Tab-separated table of C-alpha atoms in Angstrom:
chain	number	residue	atom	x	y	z
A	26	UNK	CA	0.000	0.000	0.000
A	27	UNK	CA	3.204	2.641	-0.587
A	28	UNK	CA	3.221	2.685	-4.124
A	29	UNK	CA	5.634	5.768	-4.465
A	30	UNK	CA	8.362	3.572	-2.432
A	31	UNK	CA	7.285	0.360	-4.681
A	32	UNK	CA	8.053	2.878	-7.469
A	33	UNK	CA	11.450	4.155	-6.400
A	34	UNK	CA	12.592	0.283	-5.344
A	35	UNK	CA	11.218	-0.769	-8.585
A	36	UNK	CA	13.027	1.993	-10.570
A	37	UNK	CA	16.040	1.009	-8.470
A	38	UNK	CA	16.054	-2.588	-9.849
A	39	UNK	CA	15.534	-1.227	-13.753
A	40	UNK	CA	19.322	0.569	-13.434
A	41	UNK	CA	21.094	-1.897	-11.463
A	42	UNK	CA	20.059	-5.027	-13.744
A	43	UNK	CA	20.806	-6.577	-17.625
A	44	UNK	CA	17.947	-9.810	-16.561
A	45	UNK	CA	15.719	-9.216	-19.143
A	46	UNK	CA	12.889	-11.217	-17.118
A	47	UNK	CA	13.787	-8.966	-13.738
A	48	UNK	CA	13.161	-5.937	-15.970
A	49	UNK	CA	9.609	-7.206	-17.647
A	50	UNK	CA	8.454	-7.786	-13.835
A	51	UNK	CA	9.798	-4.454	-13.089
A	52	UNK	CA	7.906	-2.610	-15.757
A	53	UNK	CA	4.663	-4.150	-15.323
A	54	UNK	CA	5.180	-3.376	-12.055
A	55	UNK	CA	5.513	0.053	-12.183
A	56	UNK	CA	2.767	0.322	-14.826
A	57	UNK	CA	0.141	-1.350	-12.305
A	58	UNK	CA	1.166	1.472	-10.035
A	59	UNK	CA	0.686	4.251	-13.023
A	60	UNK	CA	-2.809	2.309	-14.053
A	61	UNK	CA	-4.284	2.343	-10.669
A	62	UNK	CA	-3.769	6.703	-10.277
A	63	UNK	CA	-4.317	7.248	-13.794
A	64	UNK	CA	-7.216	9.535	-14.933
A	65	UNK	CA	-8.521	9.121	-18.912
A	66	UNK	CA	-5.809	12.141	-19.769
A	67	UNK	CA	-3.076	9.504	-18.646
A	68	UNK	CA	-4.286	6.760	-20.986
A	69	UNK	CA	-2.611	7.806	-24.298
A	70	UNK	CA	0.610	7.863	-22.890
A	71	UNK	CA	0.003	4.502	-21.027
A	72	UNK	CA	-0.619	2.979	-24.161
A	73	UNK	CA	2.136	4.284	-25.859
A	74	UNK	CA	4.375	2.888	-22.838
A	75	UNK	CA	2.751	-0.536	-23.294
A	76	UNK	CA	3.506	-0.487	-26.903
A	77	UNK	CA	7.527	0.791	-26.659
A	78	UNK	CA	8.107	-2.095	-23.966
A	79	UNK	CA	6.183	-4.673	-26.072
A	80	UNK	CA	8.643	-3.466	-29.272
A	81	UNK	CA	11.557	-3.595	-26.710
A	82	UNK	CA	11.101	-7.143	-25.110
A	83	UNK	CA	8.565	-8.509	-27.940
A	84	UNK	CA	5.093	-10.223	-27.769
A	85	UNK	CA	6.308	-13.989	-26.756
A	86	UNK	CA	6.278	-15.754	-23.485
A	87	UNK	CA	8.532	-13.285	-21.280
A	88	UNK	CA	6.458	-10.589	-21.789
A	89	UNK	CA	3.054	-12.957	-20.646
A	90	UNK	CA	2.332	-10.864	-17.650
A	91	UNK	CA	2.697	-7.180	-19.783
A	92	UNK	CA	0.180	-8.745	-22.474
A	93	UNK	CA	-2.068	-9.398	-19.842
A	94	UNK	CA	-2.221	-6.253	-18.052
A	95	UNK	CA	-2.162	-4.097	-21.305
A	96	UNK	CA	-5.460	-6.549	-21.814
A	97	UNK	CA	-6.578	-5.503	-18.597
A	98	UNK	CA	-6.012	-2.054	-19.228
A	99	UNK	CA	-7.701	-1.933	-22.624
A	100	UNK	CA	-10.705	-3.514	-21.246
A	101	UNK	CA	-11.233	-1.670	-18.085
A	102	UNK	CA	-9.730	1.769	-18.329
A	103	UNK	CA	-10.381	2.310	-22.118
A	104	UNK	CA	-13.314	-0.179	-22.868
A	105	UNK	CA	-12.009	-1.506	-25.874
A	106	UNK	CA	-12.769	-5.241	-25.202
A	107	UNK	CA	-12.177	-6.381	-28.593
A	108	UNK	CA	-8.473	-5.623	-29.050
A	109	UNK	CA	-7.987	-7.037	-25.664
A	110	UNK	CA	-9.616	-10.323	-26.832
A	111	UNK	CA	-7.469	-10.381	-29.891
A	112	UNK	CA	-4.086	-9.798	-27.741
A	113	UNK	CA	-5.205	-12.409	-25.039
A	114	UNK	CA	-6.170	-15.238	-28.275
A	115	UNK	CA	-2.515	-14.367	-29.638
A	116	UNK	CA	-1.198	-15.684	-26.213
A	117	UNK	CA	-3.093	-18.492	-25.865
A	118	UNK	CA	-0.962	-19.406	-29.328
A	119	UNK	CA	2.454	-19.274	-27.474
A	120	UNK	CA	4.091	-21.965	-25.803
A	121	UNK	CA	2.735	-21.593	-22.217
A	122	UNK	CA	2.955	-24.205	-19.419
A	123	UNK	CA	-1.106	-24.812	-17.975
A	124	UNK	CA	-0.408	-22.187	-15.629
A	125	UNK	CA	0.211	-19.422	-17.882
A	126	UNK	CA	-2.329	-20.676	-20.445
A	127	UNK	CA	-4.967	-20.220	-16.795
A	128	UNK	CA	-3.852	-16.678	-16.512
A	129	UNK	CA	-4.483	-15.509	-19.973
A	130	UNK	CA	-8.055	-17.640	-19.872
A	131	UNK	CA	-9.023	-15.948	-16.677
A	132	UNK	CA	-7.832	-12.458	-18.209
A	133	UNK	CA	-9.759	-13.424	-21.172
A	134	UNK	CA	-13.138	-14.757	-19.370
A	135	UNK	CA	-13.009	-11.615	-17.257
A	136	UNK	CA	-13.050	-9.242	-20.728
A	137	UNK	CA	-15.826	-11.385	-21.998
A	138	UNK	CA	-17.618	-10.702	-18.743
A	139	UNK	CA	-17.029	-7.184	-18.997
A	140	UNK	CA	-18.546	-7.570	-22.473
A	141	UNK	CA	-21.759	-9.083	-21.416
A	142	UNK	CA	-20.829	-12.174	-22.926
A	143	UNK	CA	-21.892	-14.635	-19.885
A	144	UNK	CA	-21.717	-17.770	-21.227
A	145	UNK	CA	-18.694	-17.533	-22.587
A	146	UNK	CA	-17.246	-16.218	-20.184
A	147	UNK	CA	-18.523	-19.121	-17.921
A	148	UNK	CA	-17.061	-21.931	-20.315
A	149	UNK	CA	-13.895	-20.567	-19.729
A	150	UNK	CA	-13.880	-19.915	-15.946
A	151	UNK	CA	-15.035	-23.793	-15.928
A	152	UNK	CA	-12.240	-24.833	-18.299
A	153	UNK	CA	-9.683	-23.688	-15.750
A	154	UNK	CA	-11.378	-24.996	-12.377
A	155	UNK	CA	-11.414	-28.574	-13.730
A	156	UNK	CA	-8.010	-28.155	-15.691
A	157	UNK	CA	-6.573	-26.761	-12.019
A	158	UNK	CA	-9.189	-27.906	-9.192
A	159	UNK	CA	-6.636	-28.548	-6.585
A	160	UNK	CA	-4.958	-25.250	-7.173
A	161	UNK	CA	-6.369	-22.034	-5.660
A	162	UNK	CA	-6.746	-20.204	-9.699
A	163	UNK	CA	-9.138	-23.008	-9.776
A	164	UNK	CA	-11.056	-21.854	-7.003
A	165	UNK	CA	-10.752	-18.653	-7.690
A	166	UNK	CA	-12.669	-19.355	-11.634
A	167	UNK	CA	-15.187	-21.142	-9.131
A	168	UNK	CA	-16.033	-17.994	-7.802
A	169	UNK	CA	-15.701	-16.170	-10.750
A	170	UNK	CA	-17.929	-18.855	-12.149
A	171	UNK	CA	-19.964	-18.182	-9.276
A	172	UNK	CA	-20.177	-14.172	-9.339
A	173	UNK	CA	-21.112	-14.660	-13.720
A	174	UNK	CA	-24.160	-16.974	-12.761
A	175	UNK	CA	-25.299	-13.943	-9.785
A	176	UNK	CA	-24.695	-11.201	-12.107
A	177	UNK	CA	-26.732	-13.217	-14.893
A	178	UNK	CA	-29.566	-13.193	-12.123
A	179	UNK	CA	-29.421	-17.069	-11.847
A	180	UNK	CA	-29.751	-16.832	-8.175
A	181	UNK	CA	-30.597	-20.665	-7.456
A	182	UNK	CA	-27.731	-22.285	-9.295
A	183	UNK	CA	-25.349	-19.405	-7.905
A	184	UNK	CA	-26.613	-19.918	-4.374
A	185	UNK	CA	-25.254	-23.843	-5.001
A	186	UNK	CA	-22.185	-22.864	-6.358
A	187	UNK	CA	-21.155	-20.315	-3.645
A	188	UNK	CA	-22.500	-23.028	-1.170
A	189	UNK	CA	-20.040	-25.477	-2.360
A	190	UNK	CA	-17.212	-22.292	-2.029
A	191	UNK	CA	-18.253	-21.533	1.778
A	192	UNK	CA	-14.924	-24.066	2.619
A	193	UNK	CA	-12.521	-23.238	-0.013
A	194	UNK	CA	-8.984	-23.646	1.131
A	195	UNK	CA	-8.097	-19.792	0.424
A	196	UNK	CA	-9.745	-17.906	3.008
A	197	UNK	CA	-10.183	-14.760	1.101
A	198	UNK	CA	-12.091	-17.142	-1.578
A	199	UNK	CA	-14.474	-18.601	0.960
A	200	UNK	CA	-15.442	-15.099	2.671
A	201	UNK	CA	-16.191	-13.669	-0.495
A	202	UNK	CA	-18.769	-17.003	-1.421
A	203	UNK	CA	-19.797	-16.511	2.218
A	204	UNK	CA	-20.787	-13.049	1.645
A	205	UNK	CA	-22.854	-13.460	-1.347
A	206	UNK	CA	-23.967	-17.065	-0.348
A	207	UNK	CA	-26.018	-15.034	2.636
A	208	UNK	CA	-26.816	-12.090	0.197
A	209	UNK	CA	-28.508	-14.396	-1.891
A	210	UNK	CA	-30.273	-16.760	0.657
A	211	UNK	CA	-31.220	-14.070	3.125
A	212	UNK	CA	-32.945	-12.147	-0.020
A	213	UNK	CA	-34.485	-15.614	-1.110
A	214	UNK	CA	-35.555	-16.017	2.709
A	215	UNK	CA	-37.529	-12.083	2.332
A	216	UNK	CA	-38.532	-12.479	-1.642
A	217	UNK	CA	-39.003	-15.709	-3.507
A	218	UNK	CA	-38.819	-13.295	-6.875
A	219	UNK	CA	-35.754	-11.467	-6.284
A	220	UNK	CA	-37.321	-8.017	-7.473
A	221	UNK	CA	-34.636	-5.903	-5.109
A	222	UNK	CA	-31.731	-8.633	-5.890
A	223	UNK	CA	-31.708	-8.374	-9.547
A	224	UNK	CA	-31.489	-4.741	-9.581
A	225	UNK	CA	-28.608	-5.081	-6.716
A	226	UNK	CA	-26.716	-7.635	-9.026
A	227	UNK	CA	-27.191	-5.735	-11.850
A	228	UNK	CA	-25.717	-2.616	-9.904
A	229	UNK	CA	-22.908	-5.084	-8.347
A	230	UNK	CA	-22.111	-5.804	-12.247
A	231	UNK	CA	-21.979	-2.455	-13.189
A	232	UNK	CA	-19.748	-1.635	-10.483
A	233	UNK	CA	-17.429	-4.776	-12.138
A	234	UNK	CA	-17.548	-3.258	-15.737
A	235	UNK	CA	-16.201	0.301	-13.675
A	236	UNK	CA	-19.580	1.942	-14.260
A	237	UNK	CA	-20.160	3.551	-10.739
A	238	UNK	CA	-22.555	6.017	-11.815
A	239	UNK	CA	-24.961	3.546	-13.509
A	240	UNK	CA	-24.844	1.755	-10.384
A	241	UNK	CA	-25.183	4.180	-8.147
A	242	UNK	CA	-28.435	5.110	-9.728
A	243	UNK	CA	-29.684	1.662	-9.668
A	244	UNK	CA	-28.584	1.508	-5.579
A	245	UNK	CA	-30.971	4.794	-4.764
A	246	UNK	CA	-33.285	3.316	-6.436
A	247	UNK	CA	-33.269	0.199	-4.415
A	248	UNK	CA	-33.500	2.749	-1.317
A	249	UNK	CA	-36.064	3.930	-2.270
A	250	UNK	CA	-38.464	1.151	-3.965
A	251	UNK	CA	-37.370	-1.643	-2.141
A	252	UNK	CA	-37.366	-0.267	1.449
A	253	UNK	CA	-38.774	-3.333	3.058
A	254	UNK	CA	-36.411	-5.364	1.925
């Protein structure tokens, strides 16, 4: 949580090293840090930075991690979905161990998501939990599995999957299926239709796709219509 000390460490390590893989860590590093304070007036020149360090270090398996966060970037700071598909789809092509081929599919279900593209979204957060079930990604596309199936507004199969979640081995995993597990019962427990819960998922998605004012209309408006609830 110091990102201006991460940053001078981090530009530290870029003068004092020729590893090319120590420098691609670096860099993505650092760009995280200029992604997460940027405002839409940064973007041009993060994309030009993505774009000089892909020509630098090229588009193959060293740079995996930088492909994946330029995706990332594309998709959720600049809403161009598409060209993030067609960078993640070029990965997929390289020769990456099942790990790496997890982290682009996750990157790539969660810009389909973003898309409103559910179901394929879900085929490929499924793909990775059974490829890597006894590895906490695979949990993690469980939930994410999960969270496409609440957002959908398919409230009794998600209310089984987070269920099944409740005592995944990664704690942070298992609070979050906890948290929507009750979310979802308690409101089933007050509402057998769900009226207030599918506007609050469709809000919670919102807030997922970085659309805070959308959602923020759609929360008021559960204040006031849905007061009972």
């Amino acid at each position: 949580g110091q990102p201006d000390t991460a940053a001078e460490i981090l530009n530290f390590v870029l003068e004092n090293t020729n590893d090319a893989d120590l420098k691609i860590q670096s860099h993505t590093s650092l760009l995280e840090i200029k992604i997460d304070k940027s405002t839409a007036a940064d973007y041009p020149l993060i994309n030009a930075e993505f774009d000089r360090l892909l020509a630098e270090f090229g588009s193959g398996t060293n740079s995996l991690s930088l492909q994946i966060l330029q995706a990332n970037f594309l998709t959720f700071k600049t809403n161009n979905a598409e060209l993030s598909r067609t960078i993640l789809k070029k990965c997929l092509t390289l020769p990456i161990n099942k790990y790496q081929e997890a982290e682009v599919k996750m990157e790539l279900a969660d810009v389909l998501l973003f898309d409103e593209k559910f179901n394929q979204a879900q085929i490929l957060y499924t793909q990775i939990q059974e490829d890597l079930s006894q590895d906490e990604i695979g949990n993690e596309a469980s939930l994410k599995a999960a969270k496409t199936s609440y957002y959908k507004g398919e409230f009794d199969w998600a209310l089984q999957q987070f269920k099944a979640l409740k005592s995944a081995s990664s704690q942070l995993i298992a609070n979050d299926a906890l948290e929507i597990y009750l979310l979802i019962n308690d409101s089933k427990n007050s509402d057998s239709t769900f009226v207030a819960l599918k506007k609050f998922a469709k809000g919670d998605y919102q807030l997922y796709q970085k659309k805070s004012a959308a959602a923020l209309v759609l929360f008021q408006s559960i204040l006031k219509e849905n007061k009972g609830d």
